[in-house]
Amino acid sequence: MRTTELVAGFRQSTPYVNAHRGKTFVVMLGGEAVEQPGYRSIINDVALLTSLGIKIVLVFGARPQFDNALSQAGIHSAFHNGIRVTDNESLQTIKQVSGAMQLDITAMLSMSLCSTPMSGTSLNVVSGNFVIAQPLGIDDGVDYHHSGRVRRVDVDGIRHQLDNNSIVLLGPISASVTGESFNLTAEEIATQVALKLNADKMIGFCHEAGILDEKGEAIAELMPNEAAHLLAKYHKSSEICKSAAVFLNAAIEACRGGIHRCHLVSYKEDGALLQELFSLDGIGTQIAPQSSEQLRSATISDINGVLNLIRPLEELGYLVRRSREQLEMEIEQFTVIERDGLIIACAALYTFPEEEAGEFASLAVHPQYRDADRGSFLLRTVINKARKQGYKALFALTTRSIHWFLEQGFDCANVDDLPAKKKSLYNYQRRSKILKLDLTRLPKNRHF
């Protein structure tokens, strides 16, 4: 590279260095990328991002490595609906492969040699039980055994390590609360960790330079709906590599869950990760939400959107059924979250001014948007509204979400604690649990 090109590239990257500093990126490195000759360069580039002040969670997968090891061991690996059935025999081999890969990646990230970009620096790599698993169970009569999914993410633990300038390294094997080990997919771990951390970006790798158009050129940007359409189209024609399809599915879920940017780059092109993040045009495909979400008070024009959210829950018995006429009279009590013209979440605050109390009710979130704690966000919004009106207590009645309300700070209560009007309407056949949040105990100057 000529000096003028070096200077121009360095100057162009400076705004991105400043913009990315202090941000949290979840990087998903699939097993296909690990097998490539340029794998070590990708690891070096991940370490370089950390040196620039970016907080990195690195999630690695091992599908091809598992396949190869199981085949060599003479173990048949069954699949159901595209998911590996991990029996006891398979699990032992898979654990060995995953453990070895984790050690190898840790060693590469820990290098401080003159032949690497991290010369003269030290880097901490931390692994642990940051992801708690649970079994997938049985589907269509097929027992998945030790194949699992994410149950919980230790957000505080991960953030603590990131704040200490460590890279958090997560593999596909996670433990459960019962002490068992489960085989999870890297894409689910990456997606759930990104969502729970409210990460700024999720990054993945594939064979091609992102998602290609009909001319074989990388599509610079896709919206989630466009990505879903392309994925369905490519699935029928098999025109997309598996690693790209896997990440695209994850990116769609992540963007719909609140992650602002997902990037897909090639693991074959040296420096593709850096070019995507620090150049004006990028080099891969970016998946980004179409527009930001809007929190606002509901209006009469939102009746259909709110009904579409609460009707399924009413039919399941989770919410008390309300007629359209009743909802029209109560719509001003609702707060909604709107995304691209679609009402994706709602909740209501019913008031009892005489007793300085309110009721948090009709919480509903669209099934595709349940990963970013929008329910908690709406609850905090309602709490702030109730406090502004000088209310001392907030009640909630539920038949299914008792533990969720307890986790939000509510205490169990009884019928006699309810405001008189609400008490007279209590349905003893439904037998909803009553929970109460004492608003007077909350810090006065704190906004929830």
XYZ file of C-alpha atoms in Angstrom:
448
model
C 0.000 0.000 0.000
C 1.335 3.452 -0.930
C 1.806 6.017 1.840
C -1.055 8.187 0.586
C -3.407 5.165 0.620
C -2.347 4.271 4.151
C -2.935 7.815 5.377
C -6.302 8.049 3.600
C -7.432 4.710 5.047
C -6.294 5.662 8.534
C -8.118 8.989 8.373
C -11.263 7.318 7.072
C -11.257 4.812 9.920
C -10.874 7.395 12.709
C -14.581 8.296 13.026
C -15.434 4.602 13.303
C -12.750 4.020 15.944
C -14.290 6.790 18.021
C -17.848 5.589 17.381
C -17.086 1.960 18.332
C -15.007 2.657 21.446
C -16.809 1.437 24.566
C -19.439 -0.437 22.546
C -20.304 -4.122 22.981
C -19.975 -6.504 20.033
C -20.984 -10.170 20.025
C -18.886 -12.031 17.451
C -20.094 -15.446 16.278
C -17.339 -17.619 14.832
C -18.846 -20.760 13.343
C -16.993 -24.034 13.019
C -16.708 -23.518 9.260
C -14.635 -20.378 9.858
C -12.398 -22.202 12.342
C -11.398 -24.668 9.597
C -10.173 -21.910 7.245
C -6.487 -20.999 6.705
C -7.275 -17.382 7.655
C -8.728 -18.366 11.015
C -5.712 -17.103 12.978
C -5.985 -13.699 11.301
C -9.640 -13.447 12.347
C -8.643 -14.174 15.952
C -5.914 -11.523 15.743
C -8.431 -9.014 14.386
C -10.842 -9.785 17.237
C -8.005 -9.093 19.673
C -7.273 -5.862 17.795
C -10.856 -4.718 18.325
C -10.357 -5.118 22.061
C -7.218 -2.963 21.925
C -9.360 -0.225 20.346
C -11.658 -0.165 23.367
C -14.422 -2.408 22.006
C -15.996 -4.913 24.403
C -16.017 -8.343 22.797
C -18.013 -11.486 23.503
C -16.698 -14.222 21.203
C -19.009 -17.192 20.627
C -17.550 -20.149 18.740
C -19.364 -23.020 17.087
C -18.109 -26.484 16.139
C -20.590 -28.253 13.861
C -18.067 -29.625 11.317
C -15.588 -30.470 14.075
C -18.275 -32.419 15.934
C -19.267 -34.219 12.743
C -15.683 -35.231 12.021
C -14.896 -36.365 15.568
C -18.096 -38.407 15.872
C -17.453 -40.013 12.497
C -13.897 -40.952 13.475
C -15.200 -42.428 16.722
C -17.727 -44.495 14.792
C -20.646 -42.763 16.488
C -23.752 -42.167 14.403
C -25.066 -38.639 14.876
C -28.815 -38.430 14.365
C -30.647 -35.218 13.490
C -34.287 -34.224 13.934
C -35.661 -31.052 12.339
C -32.088 -29.994 11.604
C -31.014 -30.330 15.255
C -28.399 -32.805 16.420
C -29.631 -35.435 18.872
C -26.872 -35.476 21.479
C -27.033 -38.765 23.358
C -24.667 -39.703 26.204
C -22.068 -41.275 23.910
C -22.064 -38.308 21.531
C -21.845 -35.842 24.393
C -18.528 -37.212 25.644
C -16.884 -36.723 22.248
C -18.501 -33.324 21.740
C -17.295 -32.097 25.135
C -13.732 -33.117 24.312
C -13.799 -31.297 20.960
C -15.400 -28.164 22.411
C -12.950 -28.067 25.322
C -9.949 -28.397 23.025
C -11.214 -25.637 20.743
C -11.813 -23.353 23.701
C -8.255 -23.864 24.902
C -6.849 -23.273 21.410
C -8.789 -20.028 20.943
C -7.775 -18.848 24.400
C -4.140 -19.549 23.579
C -4.316 -17.603 20.312
C -6.028 -14.640 21.968
C -3.427 -14.681 24.747
C -0.458 -14.426 22.394
C 1.795 -11.426 22.891
C 4.368 -11.970 20.171
C 6.031 -9.602 17.769
C 4.444 -11.504 14.890
C 0.923 -10.498 15.925
C -0.922 -7.149 16.023
C -1.021 -7.492 19.824
C 2.749 -7.198 20.250
C 3.656 -5.758 23.637
C 0.166 -6.020 25.074
C -1.621 -8.456 27.344
C -5.186 -9.650 26.952
C -7.394 -11.489 29.402
C -9.715 -14.174 28.065
C -12.474 -15.318 30.394
C -14.766 -18.327 30.042
C -17.288 -19.607 32.546
C -20.862 -20.554 33.258
C -22.249 -17.308 31.885
C -24.919 -19.182 29.916
C -27.241 -21.581 31.742
C -28.836 -24.254 29.561
C -31.991 -26.302 29.646
C -32.923 -29.398 27.635
C -34.825 -29.177 24.378
C -36.811 -32.162 25.602
C -38.876 -34.352 23.300
C -40.308 -33.369 19.924
C -42.518 -35.621 17.809
C -41.500 -38.497 20.037
C -37.778 -37.833 19.507
C -35.754 -37.259 22.676
C -33.009 -34.708 22.080
C -31.182 -35.924 25.218
C -28.300 -33.489 25.796
C -29.193 -31.010 23.055
C -30.393 -27.867 24.741
C -31.258 -24.200 24.516
C -30.480 -21.079 26.502
C -32.338 -20.760 29.765
C -30.567 -17.798 31.337
C -27.658 -15.434 30.655
C -25.542 -14.015 33.475
C -25.634 -10.462 32.188
C -23.984 -8.905 35.258
C -21.163 -11.450 35.190
C -20.409 -10.851 31.516
C -20.554 -7.082 31.874
C -18.194 -7.232 34.843
C -15.600 -9.055 32.748
C -16.085 -6.739 29.766
C -15.664 -3.704 32.012
C -12.343 -5.222 33.104
C -11.239 -5.214 29.435
C -11.469 -9.003 29.115
C -12.744 -10.922 26.127
C -15.559 -13.251 27.145
C -15.254 -16.559 25.275
C -18.335 -18.790 25.044
C -18.505 -22.260 23.511
C -21.423 -24.478 22.505
C -21.435 -26.555 25.716
C -23.307 -25.073 28.677
C -24.325 -26.399 32.064
C -27.831 -26.552 33.497
C -29.044 -25.791 37.004
C -29.056 -29.551 37.623
C -25.353 -29.871 36.808
C -25.790 -31.508 33.406
C -24.020 -30.475 30.205
C -25.938 -29.565 27.062
C -24.980 -28.984 23.448
C -26.324 -25.631 22.199
C -26.046 -23.910 18.856
C -23.590 -21.040 18.596
C -26.184 -18.894 16.840
C -28.670 -19.193 19.693
C -26.023 -18.409 22.294
C -24.813 -15.397 20.287
C -28.332 -14.105 19.700
C -29.513 -14.489 23.282
C -26.328 -13.012 24.735
C -26.542 -10.064 22.332
C -30.169 -9.455 23.232
C -29.680 -9.742 26.982
C -26.599 -7.505 26.906
C -28.357 -5.073 24.575
C -25.215 -5.303 22.444
C -24.478 -2.679 19.826
C -23.602 -5.206 17.128
C -23.680 -8.911 16.350
C -21.144 -10.117 13.778
C -20.937 -13.406 11.888
C -18.852 -15.061 9.173
C -19.698 -17.025 6.033
C -18.059 -18.375 2.884
C -19.134 -15.507 0.615
C -18.737 -11.757 1.070
C -22.062 -11.523 2.872
C -25.409 -12.114 1.128
C -25.030 -11.958 -2.637
C -27.475 -10.584 -5.194
C -28.254 -12.132 -8.579
C -25.072 -10.609 -10.004
C -22.943 -12.228 -7.328
C -22.269 -8.938 -5.572
C -22.644 -8.416 -1.834
C -25.894 -6.751 -0.752
C -24.738 -3.870 1.433
C -27.802 -3.674 3.676
C -30.936 -5.662 4.400
C -33.910 -4.969 6.613
C -35.183 -7.926 8.692
C -38.241 -8.447 6.495
C -36.095 -8.360 3.354
C -33.667 -10.810 4.916
C -36.494 -13.174 5.829
C -37.817 -13.019 2.259
C -34.379 -13.756 0.808
C -33.839 -16.580 3.260
C -37.092 -18.243 2.230
C -36.190 -17.799 -1.438
C -32.663 -19.173 -1.040
C -33.871 -22.058 1.118
C -35.946 -23.382 -1.757
C -33.133 -23.065 -4.276
C -30.180 -23.881 -1.979
C -28.365 -20.773 -3.267
C -27.010 -19.771 0.130
C -24.271 -21.447 2.176
C -25.273 -22.963 5.499
C -23.219 -20.596 7.659
C -24.816 -17.564 5.969
C -28.321 -18.974 6.401
C -27.670 -19.745 10.059
C -26.407 -16.247 10.787
C -29.152 -14.588 8.764
C -31.791 -16.360 10.846
C -30.043 -15.226 14.004
C -29.659 -11.657 12.711
C -33.366 -11.399 11.910
C -34.253 -12.425 15.459
C -31.620 -10.129 16.938
C -32.750 -7.070 14.952
C -36.387 -7.703 15.790
C -35.322 -8.023 19.401
C -33.623 -4.637 19.495
C -30.053 -5.083 18.195
C -29.387 -2.145 15.896
C -26.769 -3.651 13.587
C -25.769 -7.159 12.521
C -22.890 -7.732 10.098
C -22.077 -10.755 7.937
C -18.613 -10.923 6.387
C -16.435 -13.511 4.654
C -14.079 -15.723 6.614
C -12.042 -16.216 3.428
C -11.095 -12.574 2.843
C -8.261 -11.377 5.035
C -9.261 -8.381 7.141
C -12.930 -8.501 6.127
C -14.002 -7.847 9.731
C -11.905 -4.686 9.974
C -12.948 -3.452 6.542
C -16.612 -3.882 7.406
C -16.325 -1.999 10.682
C -13.852 0.749 9.844
C -14.430 1.713 6.217
C -17.037 3.968 4.677
C -18.537 1.402 2.321
C -17.939 -1.774 4.302
C -17.349 -5.122 2.648
C -20.146 -7.437 3.761
C -23.888 -7.347 4.428
C -25.432 -5.318 7.204
C -28.813 -6.288 8.645
C -30.531 -3.420 10.428
C -34.043 -2.594 11.666
C -36.172 -0.542 9.310
C -36.873 2.101 11.915
C -36.606 2.708 15.610
C -39.414 1.792 17.946
C -41.717 4.422 19.363
C -43.195 4.391 22.855
C -46.395 6.418 23.086
C -49.871 6.654 24.535
C -52.492 4.709 22.617
C -55.181 6.392 20.531
C -58.478 5.199 19.114
C -56.693 4.300 15.865
C -54.688 1.674 17.773
C -57.748 -0.419 18.686
C -57.105 -3.099 16.050
C -53.415 -3.323 16.868
C -54.077 -3.741 20.595
C -56.823 -6.283 19.933
C -54.470 -8.327 17.758
C -52.055 -8.506 20.674
C -54.415 -9.293 23.530
C -56.985 -11.564 21.805
C -54.675 -14.638 21.648
C -53.844 -14.205 25.344
C -57.519 -13.800 26.204
C -58.352 -17.004 24.337
C -55.675 -18.834 26.324
C -57.130 -17.452 29.539
C -54.050 -15.392 30.396
C -55.957 -12.085 30.173
C -59.532 -11.185 31.053
C -61.562 -10.784 27.879
C -62.578 -7.268 26.933
C -65.126 -6.364 24.280
C -64.161 -3.973 21.523
C -66.571 -1.418 22.951
C -64.941 -1.675 26.379
C -61.477 -1.334 24.877
C -62.560 1.761 22.955
C -63.612 3.378 26.230
C -60.372 2.368 27.953
C -57.870 2.919 25.140
C -56.475 6.094 26.708
C -55.296 3.986 29.629
C -52.968 2.054 27.305
C -49.332 2.620 26.422
C -48.048 0.993 23.230
C -44.747 0.307 21.492
C -44.999 0.825 17.734
C -42.495 -0.504 15.213
C -42.827 0.114 11.483
C -46.526 0.888 11.884
C -47.134 -2.318 13.873
C -48.201 -2.323 17.521
C -45.784 -4.863 19.014
C -46.464 -4.371 22.732
C -49.025 -2.790 25.028
C -49.947 -2.357 28.671
C -52.590 -0.430 30.594
C -52.729 1.616 33.778
C -56.160 1.590 35.373
C -56.491 4.222 38.084
C -58.219 4.438 41.452
C -57.560 8.067 42.485
C -59.536 7.908 45.723
C -57.205 5.258 47.071
C -54.080 6.606 45.353
C -53.541 3.308 43.565
C -53.276 1.939 40.059
C -53.517 -1.421 38.327
C -50.959 -2.660 35.802
C -52.936 -4.731 33.298
C -53.239 -6.119 29.751
C -49.517 -6.584 29.202
C -48.972 -8.194 25.793
C -45.945 -8.444 23.486
C -45.930 -9.685 19.904
C -44.425 -13.226 19.747
C -41.607 -12.144 17.420
C -40.508 -9.341 19.770
C -40.368 -10.995 23.186
C -36.594 -11.120 23.640
C -35.678 -7.560 24.576
C -37.517 -7.199 27.917
C -40.215 -4.967 26.460
C -42.562 -6.161 29.182
C -40.205 -4.808 31.851
C -39.821 -1.592 29.861
C -43.599 -1.089 29.732
C -43.876 -1.844 33.446
C -41.261 0.813 34.242
C -43.174 3.264 32.057
C -46.421 2.547 33.909
C -44.649 2.840 37.273
C -43.409 6.304 36.297
C -46.906 7.330 35.229
C -48.391 6.135 38.513
C -45.767 7.951 40.553
C -46.320 11.188 38.646
C -49.971 10.980 39.617
C -48.979 10.619 43.255
C -50.121 7.026 43.635
C -48.758 4.967 46.515
C -49.395 1.456 45.204
C -49.546 -0.463 41.948
C -51.493 -3.723 41.753
C -51.388 -6.553 39.247
C -53.625 -9.608 38.876
C -52.273 -12.675 37.092
C -52.818 -16.396 36.701
C -49.558 -17.199 34.911
C -46.835 -14.625 35.527
C -46.514 -14.628 39.310
C -42.737 -15.148 39.394
C -42.166 -12.434 36.788
C -43.963 -9.866 38.937
C -42.071 -11.006 42.036
C -38.812 -10.518 40.131
C -39.940 -6.967 39.294
C -40.298 -6.126 43.003
C -43.977 -6.889 43.605
C -45.128 -8.642 46.790
C -47.993 -11.084 47.186
C -51.232 -9.502 48.423
C -54.859 -10.540 48.932
C -58.310 -9.417 47.859
C -58.764 -7.140 50.856
C -55.718 -5.103 49.756
C -57.366 -4.141 46.446
C -59.056 -0.768 45.893
C -62.760 -1.015 46.736
C -63.951 -0.804 43.115
C -61.496 -3.442 41.965
C -62.312 -5.625 44.949
C -66.015 -5.630 44.016
C -65.117 -6.861 40.513
C -62.743 -9.630 41.628
C -63.552 -12.941 39.920
C -63.379 -15.681 42.541
C -63.756 -18.374 39.899
C -60.712 -17.128 37.991
C -58.772 -16.907 41.284
C -56.088 -14.577 39.942
C -53.082 -14.036 42.165
C -52.863 -10.496 43.504
C -49.539 -8.687 43.623
C -48.704 -5.262 44.970
C -45.822 -2.863 44.438
C -45.357 -0.271 47.179
C -44.437 2.862 45.216
C -43.551 4.771 48.383
C -40.579 2.475 48.939
C -39.015 3.362 45.604
C -36.299 6.071 45.603
C -37.989 9.423 45.087
C -35.498 10.820 42.601
C -35.053 7.669 40.588
C -36.681 7.311 37.181
C -37.755 3.724 36.500
